[in-house]
Tab-separated table of C-alpha atoms in Angstrom:
chain	number	residue	atom	x	y	z
E	1	ALA	CA	126.538	118.366	68.655
E	2	LEU	CA	127.518	121.974	67.983
E	3	ALA	CA	128.244	123.767	64.722
E	4	GLY	CA	128.717	127.291	63.455
E	5	GLY	CA	131.585	129.656	64.170
E	6	VAL	CA	130.512	129.949	67.799
E	7	ALA	CA	131.447	126.297	68.271
E	8	LEU	CA	135.106	127.195	67.687
E	9	ASN	CA	135.055	128.906	71.100
E	10	CYS	CA	136.975	126.277	73.042
E	11	VAL	CA	136.335	127.883	76.434
E	12	ALA	CA	132.567	127.936	75.889
E	13	ASN	CA	132.574	124.333	74.665
E	14	THR	CA	134.397	123.203	77.791
E	15	ARG	CA	132.099	125.185	80.078
E	16	LEU	CA	129.058	123.638	78.401
E	17	LEU	CA	130.464	120.150	78.877
E	18	ALA	CA	131.420	120.822	82.504
E	19	ASP	CA	128.300	122.664	83.666
E	20	GLY	CA	125.632	121.855	81.095
E	21	PRO	CA	123.166	118.955	81.032
E	22	PHE	CA	125.054	116.899	78.447
E	23	ARG	CA	127.132	113.785	79.043
E	24	GLU	CA	129.024	114.349	75.782
E	25	VAL	CA	129.607	117.339	73.509
E	26	TRP	CA	130.832	116.875	69.928
E	27	VAL	CA	132.222	119.636	67.725
E	28	PRO	CA	133.402	118.934	64.166
E	29	PRO	CA	136.809	120.313	63.128
E	30	ALA	CA	135.163	122.516	60.472
E	31	ALA	CA	132.551	124.090	62.731
E	32	GLY	CA	132.679	127.458	60.945
E	33	ASP	CA	131.200	128.526	57.619
E	34	ALA	CA	133.188	125.895	55.687
E	35	GLY	CA	131.285	123.238	57.616
E	36	THR	CA	128.047	124.071	55.792
E	37	ALA	CA	129.363	122.055	52.837
E	38	ALA	CA	129.783	118.956	55.002
E	39	GLY	CA	126.466	119.610	56.733
E	40	SER	CA	124.645	119.825	53.412
E	41	ALA	CA	126.279	116.628	52.158
E	42	LEU	CA	125.483	114.786	55.396
E	43	HIS	CA	121.881	115.986	55.294
E	44	LEU	CA	121.422	114.510	51.819
E	45	ALA	CA	123.394	111.360	52.625
E	46	ARG	CA	121.182	110.748	55.640
E	47	THR	CA	118.134	110.441	53.372
E	48	ALA	CA	119.803	107.447	51.699
E	49	GLY	CA	120.622	105.656	54.945
E	50	PRO	CA	122.811	105.971	58.038
E	51	ALA	CA	125.739	108.371	57.722
E	52	GLU	CA	129.111	107.032	58.796
E	53	PRO	CA	130.923	108.655	61.744
E	54	MET	CA	133.658	111.139	60.885
E	55	ALA	CA	136.946	109.298	61.322
E	56	GLY	CA	139.245	112.309	61.048
E	57	ALA	CA	139.817	115.732	59.535
E	58	ASP	CA	142.298	114.544	56.881
E	59	LEU	CA	139.795	114.717	54.025
E	60	GLY	CA	141.734	116.900	51.589
E	61	PRO	CA	144.165	116.202	48.766
E	62	VAL	CA	147.242	114.000	49.150
E	63	TYR	CA	150.372	114.806	47.132
E	64	PRO	CA	152.438	111.781	46.105
E	65	GLU	CA	156.216	111.855	46.303
E	66	ALA	CA	156.508	112.533	42.573
E	67	ASP	CA	154.507	115.761	42.910
E	68	ILE	CA	156.627	116.858	45.881
E	69	ALA	CA	159.846	116.115	43.981
E	70	ALA	CA	158.564	118.110	40.987
E	71	ALA	CA	157.846	121.118	43.228
E	72	LEU	CA	161.271	120.852	44.855
E	73	ALA	CA	162.896	120.956	41.433
E	74	THR	CA	161.359	124.363	40.708
E	75	PHE	CA	162.740	126.073	43.851
E	76	PRO	CA	166.346	127.097	44.632
E	77	VAL	CA	166.596	124.663	47.525
E	78	ARG	CA	168.489	121.498	48.335
E	79	ALA	CA	166.317	118.698	49.654
E	80	VAL	CA	167.588	115.617	51.449
E	81	ARG	CA	165.625	112.404	51.578
E	82	ALA	CA	165.422	111.605	55.287
E	83	GLY	CA	166.597	108.258	56.554
E	84	ARG	CA	164.607	108.532	59.793
E	85	LEU	CA	162.219	111.425	59.334
E	86	ALA	CA	160.609	111.393	62.788
E	87	ASP	CA	163.949	111.238	64.599
E	88	GLU	CA	165.508	114.002	62.518
E	89	VAL	CA	162.525	116.305	63.021
E	90	ALA	CA	162.487	115.557	66.753
E	91	GLU	CA	166.195	116.370	66.935
E	92	ALA	CA	165.551	119.732	65.278
E	93	LEU	CA	162.680	120.507	67.654
E	94	ALA	CA	164.740	119.520	70.694
E	95	GLY	CA	167.396	121.945	69.403
E	96	ASP	CA	164.764	124.723	69.403
E	97	GLN	CA	164.364	124.907	65.634
E	98	ILE	CA	161.013	125.759	64.052
E	99	VAL	CA	159.751	123.026	61.740
E	100	ALA	CA	157.170	123.260	58.979
E	101	TRP	CA	155.357	119.931	58.679
E	102	PHE	CA	153.624	118.977	55.396
E	103	GLN	CA	152.483	115.357	55.488
E	104	GLY	CA	149.591	113.327	54.158
E	105	ALA	CA	146.141	114.653	53.335
E	106	ALA	CA	145.215	118.279	53.928
E	107	GLU	CA	142.842	118.840	56.827
E	108	TYR	CA	139.282	120.093	56.653
E	109	GLY	CA	138.627	123.017	58.956
E	110	SER	CA	140.515	125.830	60.621
E	111	ARG	CA	142.757	123.726	62.873
E	112	ALA	CA	146.138	122.291	61.908
E	113	LEU	CA	146.187	118.785	63.351
E	114	GLY	CA	149.542	117.402	62.285
E	115	HIS	CA	149.256	117.428	58.501
E	116	ARG	CA	149.842	121.124	57.695
E	117	SER	CA	151.515	122.433	60.848
E	118	ILE	CA	154.334	124.560	62.201
E	119	LEU	CA	155.965	122.800	65.154
E	120	ALA	CA	158.204	124.075	67.927
E	121	HIS	CA	159.565	123.256	71.398
E	122	PRO	CA	156.846	123.982	74.015
E	123	GLY	CA	159.331	124.325	76.853
E	124	HIS	CA	160.720	127.739	75.887
E	125	PRO	CA	158.380	130.639	76.808
E	126	ALA	CA	159.745	132.822	73.989
E	127	ASN	CA	158.461	130.392	71.368
E	128	ARG	CA	154.889	131.680	71.544
E	129	ASP	CA	156.041	135.182	70.547
E	130	ARG	CA	158.515	133.683	68.104
E	131	LEU	CA	155.811	131.739	66.271
E	132	ASN	CA	153.350	134.631	66.281
E	133	LEU	CA	156.008	136.966	64.893
E	134	LEU	CA	156.870	134.437	62.176
E	135	LYS	CA	153.188	134.237	61.211
E	136	GLY	CA	152.510	137.978	61.531
E	137	ARG	CA	149.928	137.459	64.274
E	138	GLU	CA	149.190	139.395	67.460
E	139	LYS	CA	151.312	138.476	70.464
E	140	PHE	CA	148.337	137.274	72.509
E	141	ARG	CA	147.433	134.502	70.039
E	142	PRO	CA	147.715	131.088	71.721
E	143	ILE	CA	149.749	128.152	70.445
E	144	ALA	CA	148.297	124.676	70.943
E	145	PRO	CA	149.927	121.583	72.452
E	146	ALA	CA	149.832	118.325	70.503
E	147	VAL	CA	150.188	115.548	73.082
E	148	LEU	CA	150.419	111.778	72.838
E	149	VAL	CA	146.969	110.485	73.724
E	150	HIS	CA	148.233	107.975	76.283
E	151	ARG	CA	150.158	110.731	78.104
E	152	ALA	CA	147.466	113.417	77.932
E	153	GLY	CA	146.005	112.543	81.341
E	154	ASP	CA	149.425	113.037	82.951
E	155	VAL	CA	149.878	116.551	81.574
E	156	PHE	CA	146.332	117.918	81.408
E	157	GLY	CA	143.352	117.876	83.739
E	158	ARG	CA	139.744	119.076	83.307
E	159	GLY	CA	138.493	118.633	79.761
E	160	PRO	CA	137.459	115.686	77.580
E	161	LEU	CA	140.045	113.125	76.536
E	162	PRO	CA	140.767	112.141	73.869
E	163	SER	CA	140.396	115.515	72.136
E	164	PRO	CA	141.700	115.109	68.571
E	165	TYR	CA	140.202	118.261	67.007
E	166	MET	CA	141.504	121.000	69.315
E	167	VAL	CA	138.021	122.289	70.214
E	168	PHE	CA	138.164	122.218	74.040
E	169	VAL	CA	140.463	123.705	76.662
E	170	HIS	CA	142.088	121.643	79.393
E	171	ASP	CA	143.732	122.580	82.664
E	172	VAL	CA	147.499	122.182	82.551
E	173	ALA	CA	148.603	120.105	85.538
E	174	PRO	CA	150.465	122.312	88.070
E	175	GLN	CA	153.707	120.356	87.734
E	176	TRP	CA	153.687	120.864	83.950
E	177	ARG	CA	152.939	124.595	83.700
E	178	ALA	CA	156.570	125.656	83.960
E	179	ARG	CA	157.645	122.851	81.627
E	180	ILE	CA	155.400	123.795	78.674
E	181	PRO	CA	155.001	127.590	78.986
E	182	ALA	CA	154.774	128.232	75.235
E	183	VAL	CA	151.419	126.411	75.086
E	184	THR	CA	150.006	127.326	78.522
E	185	HIS	CA	147.486	130.185	78.591
E	186	VAL	CA	147.508	132.900	81.247
E	187	ASP	CA	144.723	131.033	83.098
E	188	ALA	CA	146.799	127.806	83.144
E	189	THR	CA	144.741	126.108	80.434
E	190	ALA	CA	145.659	124.883	76.966
E	191	ARG	CA	143.782	124.098	73.745
E	192	VAL	CA	144.787	120.457	73.519
E	193	GLN	CA	145.105	118.142	70.539
E	194	THR	CA	145.551	114.485	71.429
E	195	VAL	CA	147.530	112.382	68.941
E	196	ASP	CA	146.827	108.660	68.637
E	197	ALA	CA	149.586	106.571	67.052
E	198	ALA	CA	147.012	104.196	65.581
E	199	ARG	CA	145.478	107.053	63.601
E	200	GLU	CA	148.503	109.351	63.108
E	201	PRO	CA	151.589	107.101	63.267
E	202	LEU	CA	154.110	109.527	61.753
E	203	PHE	CA	153.105	112.575	63.798
E	204	ALA	CA	152.976	110.434	66.945
E	205	ALA	CA	156.452	109.108	66.165
E	206	VAL	CA	157.795	112.685	66.085
E	207	ILE	CA	156.283	113.432	69.503
E	208	GLU	CA	157.568	110.117	70.889
E	209	ALA	CA	161.069	110.880	69.626
E	210	PHE	CA	160.869	114.429	71.020
E	211	ALA	CA	159.768	113.046	74.403
E	212	ALA	CA	162.711	110.641	74.404
E	213	ARG	CA	165.066	113.599	73.999
E	214	THR	CA	163.389	116.137	76.305
E	215	GLY	CA	161.068	114.236	78.659
E	216	ILE	CA	158.142	116.282	77.266
E	217	PRO	CA	155.430	114.292	75.394
E	218	VAL	CA	154.104	117.498	73.830
E	219	VAL	CA	155.042	119.676	70.852
E	220	ALA	CA	153.802	123.189	70.100
E	221	ASN	CA	151.536	123.085	67.046
E	222	THR	CA	150.148	125.951	64.966
E	223	SER	CA	148.787	126.112	61.440
E	224	LEU	CA	151.094	126.207	58.420
E	225	ASN	CA	150.254	129.691	57.157
E	226	VAL	CA	150.808	133.378	57.803
E	227	ALA	CA	148.238	135.933	58.951
E	228	GLY	CA	145.610	136.625	56.307
E	229	GLY	CA	146.523	133.575	54.251
E	230	PRO	CA	144.927	130.123	54.069
E	231	ILE	CA	146.584	127.056	55.500
E	232	VAL	CA	149.165	125.816	52.992
E	233	GLY	CA	147.652	123.445	50.450
E	234	ARG	CA	150.185	122.470	47.778
E	235	PRO	CA	153.879	121.538	48.027
E	236	ALA	CA	154.819	124.744	46.192
E	237	ASP	CA	152.948	126.779	48.829
E	238	ALA	CA	154.963	125.114	51.601
E	239	LEU	CA	158.224	125.908	49.810
E	240	GLU	CA	157.198	129.538	49.319
E	241	LEU	CA	156.496	129.796	53.044
E	242	LEU	CA	159.891	128.305	53.890
E	243	CYS	CA	161.673	130.793	51.635
E	244	SER	CA	159.748	133.836	52.920
E	245	THR	CA	159.731	133.255	56.704
E	246	ARG	CA	162.134	132.280	59.480
E	247	ILE	CA	161.178	128.605	59.454
E	248	ASP	CA	164.332	126.531	60.022
E	249	LEU	CA	163.305	123.204	58.523
E	250	LEU	CA	160.568	121.908	56.217
E	251	ALA	CA	159.568	118.248	56.436
E	252	ILE	CA	157.622	117.607	53.258
E	253	GLY	CA	156.799	114.013	52.426
E	254	PRO	CA	160.045	112.024	52.816
E	255	TYR	CA	162.221	115.110	52.259
E	256	LEU	CA	163.874	117.601	54.591
E	257	VAL	CA	164.684	121.099	53.378
E	258	ARG	CA	166.720	123.372	55.652
E	259	ARG	CA	166.465	127.127	55.418
E	260	ASP	CA	170.258	127.494	55.389
E	261	ARG	CA	170.276	125.498	52.148
E	262	ALA	CA	167.579	127.609	50.502
């Protein structure tokens, strides 16, 4: 088990697993300084008995629909309650729109894992630069693939599967490198997040619907923030980001807000 900021080095983690003496390597999603809070709590909890395994990174606040509706009412936007949220978001992604995704509990740690994310089509090479420009980041910054867990072995090679926390790199299978260029690094690897429908049914449904339209069981996933700012926490923060960037569509709770209606 690794912790500390050094454990966010996905390449080193993968090398340790591949060439080190360990059968398994585990890295928590908040391996940096923020993880000291969890480490301290676990240390004390352990004195009272066995600590339970970490089930997921979605440990933060959840905003009910009433709170989202109240935030929407304070912004000059027109929101539509989606009839089939996953299908409508997948349609937008297949049409090469950039989607802000604000669903469920906020995540603990520095990775966006399908609760506070910006999503895009991984099949267009320009989308890496497009997302980095939107976020105000350097051009070389990588964008991660979120892949359905049962399809991950088809698209990616070396690296542990499942890999839900985006803390290892995986080889992109040769036949997929030209199909998902926006999330493939220059060395033909990718920082993979596997998505399990049993754990993340809504996010998995988006990827399933996107795959049905494009044949690609992967979406490009980066954190819902801009450079220098924290990952979006509250509904109002998500709406501010929509109104101040070139995001095309915000999926927030059951609502869809399009930039052209803002």
